[in-house]
XYZ file of N, CA and C in Angstrom:
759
model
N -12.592 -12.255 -3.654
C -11.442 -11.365 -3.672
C -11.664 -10.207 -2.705
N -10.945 -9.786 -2.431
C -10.676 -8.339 -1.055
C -9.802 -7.703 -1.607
N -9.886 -6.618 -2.053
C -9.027 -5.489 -2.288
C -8.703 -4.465 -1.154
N -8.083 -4.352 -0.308
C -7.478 -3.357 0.708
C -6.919 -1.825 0.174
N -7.533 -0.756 0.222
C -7.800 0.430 -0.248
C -7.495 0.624 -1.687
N -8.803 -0.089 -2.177
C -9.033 0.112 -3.596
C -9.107 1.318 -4.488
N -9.369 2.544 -3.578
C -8.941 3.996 -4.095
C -10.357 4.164 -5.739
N -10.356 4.311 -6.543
C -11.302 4.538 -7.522
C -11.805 3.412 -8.252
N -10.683 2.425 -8.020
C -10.594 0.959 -8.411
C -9.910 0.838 -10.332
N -9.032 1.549 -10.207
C -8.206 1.712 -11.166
C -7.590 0.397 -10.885
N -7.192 -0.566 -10.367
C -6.855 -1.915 -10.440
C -7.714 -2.930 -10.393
N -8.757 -2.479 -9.844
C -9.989 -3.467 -9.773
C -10.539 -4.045 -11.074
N -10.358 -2.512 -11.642
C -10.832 -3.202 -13.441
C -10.330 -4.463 -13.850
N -9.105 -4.937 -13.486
C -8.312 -5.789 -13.733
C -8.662 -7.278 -12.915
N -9.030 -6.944 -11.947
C -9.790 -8.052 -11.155
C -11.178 -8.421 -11.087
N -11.514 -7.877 -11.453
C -13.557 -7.721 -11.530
C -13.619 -8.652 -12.291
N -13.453 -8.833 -13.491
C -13.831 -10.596 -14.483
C -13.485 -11.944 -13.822
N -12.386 -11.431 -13.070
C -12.311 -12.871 -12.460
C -12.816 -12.966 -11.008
N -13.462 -12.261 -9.979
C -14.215 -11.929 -9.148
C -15.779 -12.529 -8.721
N -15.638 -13.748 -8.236
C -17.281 -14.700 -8.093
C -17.688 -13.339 -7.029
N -16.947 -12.742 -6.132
C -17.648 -12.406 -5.021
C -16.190 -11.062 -4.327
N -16.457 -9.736 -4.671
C -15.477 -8.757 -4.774
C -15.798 -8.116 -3.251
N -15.005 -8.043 -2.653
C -15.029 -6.829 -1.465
C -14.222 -6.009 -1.488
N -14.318 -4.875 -1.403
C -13.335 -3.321 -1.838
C -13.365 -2.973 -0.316
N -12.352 -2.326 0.109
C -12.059 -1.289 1.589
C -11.296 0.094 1.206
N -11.643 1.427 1.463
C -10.830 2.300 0.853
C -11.201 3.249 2.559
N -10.654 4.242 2.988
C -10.753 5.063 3.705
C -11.201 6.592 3.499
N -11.483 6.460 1.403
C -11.870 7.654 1.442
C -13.242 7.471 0.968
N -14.312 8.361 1.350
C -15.759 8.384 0.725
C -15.524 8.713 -0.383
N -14.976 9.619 -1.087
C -15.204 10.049 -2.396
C -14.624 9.089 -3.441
N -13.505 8.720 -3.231
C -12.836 7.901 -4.280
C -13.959 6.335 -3.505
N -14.726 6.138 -3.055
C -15.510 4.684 -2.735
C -16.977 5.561 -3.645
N -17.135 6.407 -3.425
C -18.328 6.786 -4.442
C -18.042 6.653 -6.023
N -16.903 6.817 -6.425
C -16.544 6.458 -7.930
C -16.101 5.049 -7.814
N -15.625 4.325 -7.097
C -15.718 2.875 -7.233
C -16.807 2.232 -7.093
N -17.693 2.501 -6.607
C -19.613 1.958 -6.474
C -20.035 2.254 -7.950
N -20.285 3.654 -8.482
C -20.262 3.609 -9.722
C -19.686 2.642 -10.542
N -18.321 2.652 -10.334
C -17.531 1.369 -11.719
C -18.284 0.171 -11.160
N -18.376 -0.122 -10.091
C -18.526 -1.367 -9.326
C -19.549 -1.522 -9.165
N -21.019 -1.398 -9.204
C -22.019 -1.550 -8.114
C -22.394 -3.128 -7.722
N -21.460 -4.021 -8.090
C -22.305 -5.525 -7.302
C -20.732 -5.629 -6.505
N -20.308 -5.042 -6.032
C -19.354 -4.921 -5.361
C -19.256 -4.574 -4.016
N -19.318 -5.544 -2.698
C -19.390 -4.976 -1.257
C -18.072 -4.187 -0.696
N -18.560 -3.032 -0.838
C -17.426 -1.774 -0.647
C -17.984 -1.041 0.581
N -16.677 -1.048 1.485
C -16.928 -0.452 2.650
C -15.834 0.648 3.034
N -16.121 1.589 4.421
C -15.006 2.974 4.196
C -14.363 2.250 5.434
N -13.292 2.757 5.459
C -12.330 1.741 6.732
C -10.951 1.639 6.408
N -10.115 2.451 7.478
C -8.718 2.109 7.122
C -8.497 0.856 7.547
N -7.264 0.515 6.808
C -7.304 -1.411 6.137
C -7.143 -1.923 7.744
N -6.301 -1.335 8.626
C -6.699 -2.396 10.208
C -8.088 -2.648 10.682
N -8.619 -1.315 10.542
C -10.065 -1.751 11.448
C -10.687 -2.201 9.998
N -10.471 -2.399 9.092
C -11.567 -3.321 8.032
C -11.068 -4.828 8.462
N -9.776 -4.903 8.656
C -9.167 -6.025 8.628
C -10.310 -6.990 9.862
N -9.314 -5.951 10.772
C -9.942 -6.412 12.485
C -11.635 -6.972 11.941
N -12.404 -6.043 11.448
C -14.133 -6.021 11.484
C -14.195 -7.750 10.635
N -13.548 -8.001 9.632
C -13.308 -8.973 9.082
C -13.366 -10.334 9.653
N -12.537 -10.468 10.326
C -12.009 -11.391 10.775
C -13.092 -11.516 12.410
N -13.774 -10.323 12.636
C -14.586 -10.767 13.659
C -15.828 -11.122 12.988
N -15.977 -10.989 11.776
C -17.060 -11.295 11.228
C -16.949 -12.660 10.673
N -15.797 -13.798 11.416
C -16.035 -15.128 10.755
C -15.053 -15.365 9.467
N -14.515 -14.194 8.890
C -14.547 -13.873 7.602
C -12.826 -14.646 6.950
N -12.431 -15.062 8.698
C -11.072 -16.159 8.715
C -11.006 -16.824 7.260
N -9.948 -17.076 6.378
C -9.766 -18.221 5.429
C -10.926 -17.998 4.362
N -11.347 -16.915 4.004
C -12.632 -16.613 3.165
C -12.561 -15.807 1.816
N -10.820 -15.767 1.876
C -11.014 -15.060 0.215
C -9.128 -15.699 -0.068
N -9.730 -16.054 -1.485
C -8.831 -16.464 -2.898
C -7.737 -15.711 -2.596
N -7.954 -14.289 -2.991
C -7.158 -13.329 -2.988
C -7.550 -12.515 -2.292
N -6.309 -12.044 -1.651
C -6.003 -10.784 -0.245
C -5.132 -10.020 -1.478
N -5.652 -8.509 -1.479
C -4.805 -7.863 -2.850
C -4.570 -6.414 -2.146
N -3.273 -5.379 -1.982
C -3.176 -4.669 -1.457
C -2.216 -3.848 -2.463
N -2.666 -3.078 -3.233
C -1.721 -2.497 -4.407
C -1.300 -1.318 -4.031
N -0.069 -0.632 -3.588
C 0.459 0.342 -3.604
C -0.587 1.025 -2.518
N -1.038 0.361 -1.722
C -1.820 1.052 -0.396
C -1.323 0.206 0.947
N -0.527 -0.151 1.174
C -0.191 -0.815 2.713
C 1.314 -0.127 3.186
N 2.029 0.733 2.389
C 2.776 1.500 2.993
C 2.387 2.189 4.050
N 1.503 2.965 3.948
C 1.486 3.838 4.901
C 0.210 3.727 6.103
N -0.539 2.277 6.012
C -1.069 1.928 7.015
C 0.127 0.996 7.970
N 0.803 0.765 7.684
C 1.752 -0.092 8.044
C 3.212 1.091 8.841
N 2.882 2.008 8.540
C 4.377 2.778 8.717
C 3.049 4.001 9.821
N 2.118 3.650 9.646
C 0.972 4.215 10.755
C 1.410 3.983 11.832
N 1.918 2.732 12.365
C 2.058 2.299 13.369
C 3.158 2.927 14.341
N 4.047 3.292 13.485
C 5.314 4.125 14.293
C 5.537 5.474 14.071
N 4.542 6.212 13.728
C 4.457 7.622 14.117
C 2.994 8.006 14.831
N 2.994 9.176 15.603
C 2.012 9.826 15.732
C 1.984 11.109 15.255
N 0.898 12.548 15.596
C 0.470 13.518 15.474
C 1.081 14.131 16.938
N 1.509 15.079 16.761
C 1.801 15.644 18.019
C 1.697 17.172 17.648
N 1.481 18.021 18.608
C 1.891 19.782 18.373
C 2.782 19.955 17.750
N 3.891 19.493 17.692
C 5.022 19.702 16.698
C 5.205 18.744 15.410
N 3.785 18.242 14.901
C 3.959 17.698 13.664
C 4.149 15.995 13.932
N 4.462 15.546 12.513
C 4.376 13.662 12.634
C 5.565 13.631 13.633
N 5.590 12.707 14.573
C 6.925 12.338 15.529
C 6.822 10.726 15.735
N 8.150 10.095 15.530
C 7.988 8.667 15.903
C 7.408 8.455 17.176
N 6.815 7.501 17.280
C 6.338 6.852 18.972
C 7.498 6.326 19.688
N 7.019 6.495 20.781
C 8.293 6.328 21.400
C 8.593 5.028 21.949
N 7.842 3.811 21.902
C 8.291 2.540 21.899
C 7.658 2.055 20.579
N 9.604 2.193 19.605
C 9.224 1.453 18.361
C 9.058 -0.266 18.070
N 9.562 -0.397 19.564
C 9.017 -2.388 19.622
C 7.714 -2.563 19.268
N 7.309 -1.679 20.462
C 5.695 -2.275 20.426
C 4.977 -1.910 18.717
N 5.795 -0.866 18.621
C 5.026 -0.135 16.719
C 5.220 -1.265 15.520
N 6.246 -2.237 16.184
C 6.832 -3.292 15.604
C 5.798 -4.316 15.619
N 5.653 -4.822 16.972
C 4.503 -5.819 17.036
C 3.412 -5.943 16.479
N 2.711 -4.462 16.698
C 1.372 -3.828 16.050
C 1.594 -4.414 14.638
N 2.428 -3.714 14.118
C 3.160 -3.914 12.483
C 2.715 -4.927 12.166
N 3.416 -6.090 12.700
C 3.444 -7.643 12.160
C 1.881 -8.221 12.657
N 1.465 -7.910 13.469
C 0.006 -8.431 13.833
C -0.735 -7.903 12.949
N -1.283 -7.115 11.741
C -1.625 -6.933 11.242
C -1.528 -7.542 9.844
N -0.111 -7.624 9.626
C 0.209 -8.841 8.541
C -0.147 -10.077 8.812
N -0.204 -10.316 10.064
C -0.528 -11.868 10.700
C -2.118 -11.472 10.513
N -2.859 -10.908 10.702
C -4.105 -10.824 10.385
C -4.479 -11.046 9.222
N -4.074 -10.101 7.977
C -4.650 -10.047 6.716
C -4.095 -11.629 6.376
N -3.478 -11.876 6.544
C -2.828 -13.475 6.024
C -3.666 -14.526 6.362
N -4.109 -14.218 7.773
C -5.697 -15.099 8.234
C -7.005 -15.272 7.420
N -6.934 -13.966 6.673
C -8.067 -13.692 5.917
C -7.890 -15.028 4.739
N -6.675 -15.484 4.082
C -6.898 -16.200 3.164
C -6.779 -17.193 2.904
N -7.661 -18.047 2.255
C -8.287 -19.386 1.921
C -6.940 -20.159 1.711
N -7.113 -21.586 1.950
C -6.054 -22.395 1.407
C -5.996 -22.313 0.190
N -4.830 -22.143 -0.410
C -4.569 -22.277 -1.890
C -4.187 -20.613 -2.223
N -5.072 -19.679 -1.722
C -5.253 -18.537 -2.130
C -3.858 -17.880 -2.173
N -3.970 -16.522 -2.045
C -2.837 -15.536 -2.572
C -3.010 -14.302 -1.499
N -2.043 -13.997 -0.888
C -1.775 -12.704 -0.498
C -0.873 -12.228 -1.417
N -1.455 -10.750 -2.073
C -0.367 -10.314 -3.039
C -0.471 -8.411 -3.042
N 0.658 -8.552 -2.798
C 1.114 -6.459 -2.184
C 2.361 -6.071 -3.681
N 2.053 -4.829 -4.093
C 2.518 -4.083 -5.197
C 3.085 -3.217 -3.963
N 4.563 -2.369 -4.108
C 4.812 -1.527 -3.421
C 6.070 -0.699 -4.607
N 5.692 0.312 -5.040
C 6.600 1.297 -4.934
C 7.993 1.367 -5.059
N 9.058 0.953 -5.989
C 10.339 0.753 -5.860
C 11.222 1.998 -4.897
N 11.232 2.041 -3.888
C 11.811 3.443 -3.381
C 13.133 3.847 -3.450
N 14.048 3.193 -4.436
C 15.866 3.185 -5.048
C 15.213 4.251 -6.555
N 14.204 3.997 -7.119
C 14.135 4.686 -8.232
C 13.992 6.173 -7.895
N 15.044 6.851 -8.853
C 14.372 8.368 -8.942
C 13.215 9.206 -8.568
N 12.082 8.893 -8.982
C 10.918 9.022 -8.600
C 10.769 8.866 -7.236
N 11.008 7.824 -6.743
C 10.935 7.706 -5.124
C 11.932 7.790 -4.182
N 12.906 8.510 -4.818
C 14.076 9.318 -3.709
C 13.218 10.573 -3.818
N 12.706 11.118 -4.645
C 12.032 12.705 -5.017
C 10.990 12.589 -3.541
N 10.043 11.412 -3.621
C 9.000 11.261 -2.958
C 9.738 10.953 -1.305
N 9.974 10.288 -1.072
C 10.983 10.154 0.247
C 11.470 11.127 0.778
N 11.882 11.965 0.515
C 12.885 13.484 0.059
C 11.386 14.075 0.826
N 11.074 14.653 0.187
C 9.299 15.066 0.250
C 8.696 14.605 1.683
N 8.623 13.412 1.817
C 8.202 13.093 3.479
C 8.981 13.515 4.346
N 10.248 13.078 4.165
C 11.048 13.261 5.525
C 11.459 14.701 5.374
N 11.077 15.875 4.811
C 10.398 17.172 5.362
C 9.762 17.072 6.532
N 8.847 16.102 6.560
C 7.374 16.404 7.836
C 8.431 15.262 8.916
N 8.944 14.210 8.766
C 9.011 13.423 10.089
C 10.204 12.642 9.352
N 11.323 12.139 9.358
C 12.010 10.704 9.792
C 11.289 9.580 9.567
N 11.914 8.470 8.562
C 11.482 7.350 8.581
C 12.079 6.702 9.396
N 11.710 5.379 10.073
C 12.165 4.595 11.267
C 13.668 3.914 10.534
N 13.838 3.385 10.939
C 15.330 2.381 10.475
C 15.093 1.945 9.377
N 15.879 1.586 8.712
C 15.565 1.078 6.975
C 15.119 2.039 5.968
N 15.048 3.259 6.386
C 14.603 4.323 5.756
C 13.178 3.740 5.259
N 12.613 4.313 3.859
C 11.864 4.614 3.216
C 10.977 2.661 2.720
N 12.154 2.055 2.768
C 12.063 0.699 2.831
C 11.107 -0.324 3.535
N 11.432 0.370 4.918
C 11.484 -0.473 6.574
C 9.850 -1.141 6.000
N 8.436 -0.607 5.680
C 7.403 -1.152 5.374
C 7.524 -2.714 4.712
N 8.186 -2.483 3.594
C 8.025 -3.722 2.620
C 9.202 -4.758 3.117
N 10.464 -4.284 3.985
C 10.952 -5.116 4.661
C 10.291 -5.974 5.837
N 9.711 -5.175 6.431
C 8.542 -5.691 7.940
C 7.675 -6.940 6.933
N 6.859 -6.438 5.842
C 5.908 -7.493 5.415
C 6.673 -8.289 5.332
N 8.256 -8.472 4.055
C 8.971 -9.740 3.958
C 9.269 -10.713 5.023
N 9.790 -9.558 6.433
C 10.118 -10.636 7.067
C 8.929 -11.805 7.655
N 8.082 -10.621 7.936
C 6.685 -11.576 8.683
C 6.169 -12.591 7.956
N 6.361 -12.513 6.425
C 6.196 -13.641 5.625
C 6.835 -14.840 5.592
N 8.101 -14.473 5.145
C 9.302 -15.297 5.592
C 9.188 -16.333 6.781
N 8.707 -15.619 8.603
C 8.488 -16.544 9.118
C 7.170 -17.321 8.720
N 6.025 -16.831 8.435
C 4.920 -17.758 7.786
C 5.475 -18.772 7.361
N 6.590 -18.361 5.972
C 6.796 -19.482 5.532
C 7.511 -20.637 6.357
N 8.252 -20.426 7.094
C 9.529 -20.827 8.320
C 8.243 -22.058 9.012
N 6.858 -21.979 9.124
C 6.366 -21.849 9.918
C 5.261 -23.180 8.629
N 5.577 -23.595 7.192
C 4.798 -24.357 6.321
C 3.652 -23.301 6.654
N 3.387 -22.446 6.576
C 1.641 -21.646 6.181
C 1.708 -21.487 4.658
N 2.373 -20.845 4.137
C 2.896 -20.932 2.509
C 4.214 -20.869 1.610
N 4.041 -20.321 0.379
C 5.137 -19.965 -0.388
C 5.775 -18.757 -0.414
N 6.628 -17.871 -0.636
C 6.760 -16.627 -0.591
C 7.115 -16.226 -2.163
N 7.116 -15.829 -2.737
C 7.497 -14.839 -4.109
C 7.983 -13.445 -3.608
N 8.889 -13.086 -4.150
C 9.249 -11.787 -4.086
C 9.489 -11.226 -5.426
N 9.180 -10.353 -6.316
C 10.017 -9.916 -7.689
C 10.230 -8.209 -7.670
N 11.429 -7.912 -8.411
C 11.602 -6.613 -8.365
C 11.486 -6.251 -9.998
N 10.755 -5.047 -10.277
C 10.826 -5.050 -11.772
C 10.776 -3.711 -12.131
N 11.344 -3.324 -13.183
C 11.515 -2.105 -13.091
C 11.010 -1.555 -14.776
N 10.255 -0.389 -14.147
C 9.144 0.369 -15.603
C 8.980 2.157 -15.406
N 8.194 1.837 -15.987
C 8.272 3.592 -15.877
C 6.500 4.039 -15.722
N 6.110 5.076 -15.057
C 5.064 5.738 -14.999
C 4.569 6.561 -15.923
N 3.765 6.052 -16.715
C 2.849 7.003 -17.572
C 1.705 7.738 -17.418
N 2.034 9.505 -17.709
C 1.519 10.085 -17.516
C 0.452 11.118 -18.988
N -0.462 11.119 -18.806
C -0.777 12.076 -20.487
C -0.321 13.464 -20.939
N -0.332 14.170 -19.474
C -0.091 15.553 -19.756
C 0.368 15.946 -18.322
N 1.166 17.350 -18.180
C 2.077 17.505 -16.860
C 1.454 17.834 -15.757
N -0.474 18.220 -15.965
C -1.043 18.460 -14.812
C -1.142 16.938 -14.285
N -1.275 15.887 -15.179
C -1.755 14.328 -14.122
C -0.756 14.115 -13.727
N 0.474 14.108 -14.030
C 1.966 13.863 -13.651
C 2.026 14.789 -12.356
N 1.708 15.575 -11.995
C 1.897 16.763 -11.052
C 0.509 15.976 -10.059
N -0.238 15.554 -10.518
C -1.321 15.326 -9.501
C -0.853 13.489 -8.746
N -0.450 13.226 -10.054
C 0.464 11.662 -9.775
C 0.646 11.606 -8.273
N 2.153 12.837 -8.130
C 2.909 12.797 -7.210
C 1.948 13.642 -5.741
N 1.177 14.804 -5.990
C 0.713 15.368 -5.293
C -0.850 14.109 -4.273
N -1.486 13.556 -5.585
C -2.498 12.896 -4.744
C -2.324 11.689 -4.363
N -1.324 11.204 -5.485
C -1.045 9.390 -5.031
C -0.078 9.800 -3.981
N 1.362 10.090 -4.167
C 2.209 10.057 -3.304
C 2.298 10.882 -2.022
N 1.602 12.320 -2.440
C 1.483 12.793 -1.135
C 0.572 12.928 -0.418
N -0.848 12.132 -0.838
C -2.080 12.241 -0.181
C -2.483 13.636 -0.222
N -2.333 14.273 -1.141
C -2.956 15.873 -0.694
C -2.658 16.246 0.654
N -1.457 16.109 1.303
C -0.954 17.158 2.340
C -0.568 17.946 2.516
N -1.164 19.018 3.145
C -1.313 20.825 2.986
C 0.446 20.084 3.160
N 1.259 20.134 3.976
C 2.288 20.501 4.212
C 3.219 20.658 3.557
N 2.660 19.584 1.966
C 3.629 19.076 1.119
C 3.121 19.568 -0.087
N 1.892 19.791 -0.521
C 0.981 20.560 -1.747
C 1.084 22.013 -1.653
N 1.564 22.396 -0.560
C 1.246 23.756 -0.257
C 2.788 24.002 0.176
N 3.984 23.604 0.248
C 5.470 23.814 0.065
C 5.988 23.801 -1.310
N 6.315 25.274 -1.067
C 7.241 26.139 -2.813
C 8.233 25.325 -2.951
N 8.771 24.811 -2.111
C 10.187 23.993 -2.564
C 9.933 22.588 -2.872
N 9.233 21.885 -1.903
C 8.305 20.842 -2.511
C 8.055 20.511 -4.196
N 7.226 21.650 -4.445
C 6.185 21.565 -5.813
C 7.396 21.906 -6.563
N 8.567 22.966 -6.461
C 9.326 23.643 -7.436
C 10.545 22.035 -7.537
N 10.696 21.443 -6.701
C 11.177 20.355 -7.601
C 10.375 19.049 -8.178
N 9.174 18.632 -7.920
C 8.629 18.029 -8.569
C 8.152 18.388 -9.953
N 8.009 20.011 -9.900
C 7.597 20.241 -11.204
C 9.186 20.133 -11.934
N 10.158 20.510 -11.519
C 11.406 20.499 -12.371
C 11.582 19.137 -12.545
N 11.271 18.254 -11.978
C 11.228 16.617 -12.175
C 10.207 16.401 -13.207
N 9.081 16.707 -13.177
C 8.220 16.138 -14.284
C 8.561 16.600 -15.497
N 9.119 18.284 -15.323
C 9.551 18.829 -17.034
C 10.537 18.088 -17.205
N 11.736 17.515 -16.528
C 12.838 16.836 -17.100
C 12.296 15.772 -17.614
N 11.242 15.129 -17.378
C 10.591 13.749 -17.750
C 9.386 14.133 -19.117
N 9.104 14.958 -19.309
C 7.946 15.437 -20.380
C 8.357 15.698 -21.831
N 7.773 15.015 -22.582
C 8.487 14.467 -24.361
C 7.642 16.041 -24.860
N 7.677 15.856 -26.342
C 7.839 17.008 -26.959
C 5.858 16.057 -27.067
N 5.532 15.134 -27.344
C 3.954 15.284 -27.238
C 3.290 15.838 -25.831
N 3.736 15.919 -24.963
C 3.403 16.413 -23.695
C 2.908 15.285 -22.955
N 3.281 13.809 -23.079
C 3.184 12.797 -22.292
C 4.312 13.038 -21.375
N 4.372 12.315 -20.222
C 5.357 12.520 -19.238
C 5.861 10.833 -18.938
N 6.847 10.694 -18.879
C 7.480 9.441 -18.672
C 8.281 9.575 -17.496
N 7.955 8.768 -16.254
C 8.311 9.016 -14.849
C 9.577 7.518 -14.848
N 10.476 7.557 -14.940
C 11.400 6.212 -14.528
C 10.849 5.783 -12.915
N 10.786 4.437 -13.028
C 9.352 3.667 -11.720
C 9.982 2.312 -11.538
N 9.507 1.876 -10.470
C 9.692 0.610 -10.801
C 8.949 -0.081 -9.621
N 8.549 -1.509 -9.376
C 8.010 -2.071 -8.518
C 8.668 -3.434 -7.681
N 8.200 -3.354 -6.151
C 8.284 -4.965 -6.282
C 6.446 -5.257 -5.578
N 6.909 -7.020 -6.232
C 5.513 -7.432 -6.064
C 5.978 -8.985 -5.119
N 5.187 -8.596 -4.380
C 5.164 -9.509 -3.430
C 4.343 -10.731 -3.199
N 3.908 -12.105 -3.041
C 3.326 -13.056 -3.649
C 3.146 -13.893 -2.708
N 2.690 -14.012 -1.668
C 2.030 -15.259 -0.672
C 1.250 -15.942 -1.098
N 1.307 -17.125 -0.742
C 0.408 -18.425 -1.436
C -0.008 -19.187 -0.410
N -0.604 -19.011 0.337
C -1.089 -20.234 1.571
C -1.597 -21.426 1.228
N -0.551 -22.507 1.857
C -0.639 -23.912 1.383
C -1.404 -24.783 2.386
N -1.087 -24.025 3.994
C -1.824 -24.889 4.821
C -2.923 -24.643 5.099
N -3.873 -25.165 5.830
C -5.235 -24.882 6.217
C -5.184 -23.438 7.465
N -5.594 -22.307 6.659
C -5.496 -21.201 7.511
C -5.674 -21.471 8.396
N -6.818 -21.402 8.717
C -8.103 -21.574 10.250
C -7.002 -22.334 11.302
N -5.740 -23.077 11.048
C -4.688 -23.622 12.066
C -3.636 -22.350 12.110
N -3.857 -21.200 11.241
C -2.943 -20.474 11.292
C -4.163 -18.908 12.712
N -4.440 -18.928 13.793
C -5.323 -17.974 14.342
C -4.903 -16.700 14.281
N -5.974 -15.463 14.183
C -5.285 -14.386 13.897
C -4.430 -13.625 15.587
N -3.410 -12.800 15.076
C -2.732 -12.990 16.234
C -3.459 -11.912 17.650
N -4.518 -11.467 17.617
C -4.856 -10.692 18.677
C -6.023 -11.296 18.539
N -6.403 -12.654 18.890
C -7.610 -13.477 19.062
C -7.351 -14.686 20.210
């Protein structure tokens, strides 16, 4: 199994029993130091998910895992591709074709990674729910999402799948399901949105208008025990590779 930014490995728990042979990738040291702890027979490395991908796949590592698992972490390596850093803050790049190509070659990569039979499978974020108009709202403060708004990520994977499938490499699954986020008390609910969703960005942790409606969002959501109930929802996405990868080559090889 390969987990693509496993973060503390709060999902891993869930995969570890069934795991002959676990590889974790996260980009942060600290949250990979508390997953070594939960984990220690676990090959965990620091690496945002392209260059783990890329290192992967030059390492032979083609058609070599069951499961390719990417939970609520390939948004924003994927939406990497069509912005940069500039003096004046995040700005789209200015040829969004090529940010396009990049895009899908990377999906065409991780898809290389997995074994016949196996599973590529991505959790993303319902971004129509409440919760993630709040969060959306919140980014496009700093920069503009490309076309498709807030979406365009989990649309790019579908389509690139879609042709896979077009193409007999596998099956596709798509499901949309809708739940809610549980929180214990209004500081994790507040950290929810601040560390999961906004990565701890001064721009967005450190904006009064920012925080003053998320916190008015979490009190509208917070019961009289002081649990917080976030309305959420997901889709989960489900590749199944039927043909013999290794005929499928990764696409910048």
């Amino acid at each position: 199994m390969l987990e693509l930014g496993c973060g503390t490995g709060r999902l891993t728990a869930r995969l570890a029993p069934y795991a002959r042979r676990l590889v974790a990738i996260d980009s942060s040291a600290a949250m990979l130091d508390t997953f070594r702890s939960r984990f220690p027979e676990a090959e965990a490395h620091e690496a945002d998910i392209p260059l783990a991908v890329s290192r992967l796949l030059d390492d032979g590592r083609a058609g070599g895992f069951d499961l390719v698992g990417a939970f609520w972490s390939l948004s924003y390596p994927l939406g990497e591709f069509f912005e940069e850093m500039t003096g004046d803050g995040i700005q789209p790049v200015a040829d969004q074709g090529a940010a396009r190509r990049e895009a899908g070659s990377l999906v065409r990569d991780m898809l290389s990674l997995v074994a016949d039979g196996g599973h590529l499978l991505v959790l993303f974020f319902d971004s129509q729910t409440p919760e993630q108009r709040l969060v959306t709202w919140a980014w496009e403060r700093i920069a503009p999402f490309p076309d498709g708004g807030r979406e365009y990520t989990r649309l790019l994977l579908l389509e690139e799948l879609r042709l896979a499938e077009d193409r007999a490499i596998g099956h596709l699954t798509h499901i949309r399901a809708a739940g809610v986020a549980l929180a214990d008390s209004r500081d994790a609910a507040m950290a929810w949105f601040n560390r999961l969703h906004f990565k701890d960005m001064p721009a967005l942790v450190r904006d009064p208008e920012v925080q003053a409606e998320v916190t008015a969002f979490v009190d509208a959501h917070t019961r009289p025990s002081g649990q917080v109930v976030l309305p959420s929802g997901i889709h989960l996405i489900d590749f199944q590779v039927t043909g013999d990868p290794h005929h499928h080559l990764p696409s910048q090889r």
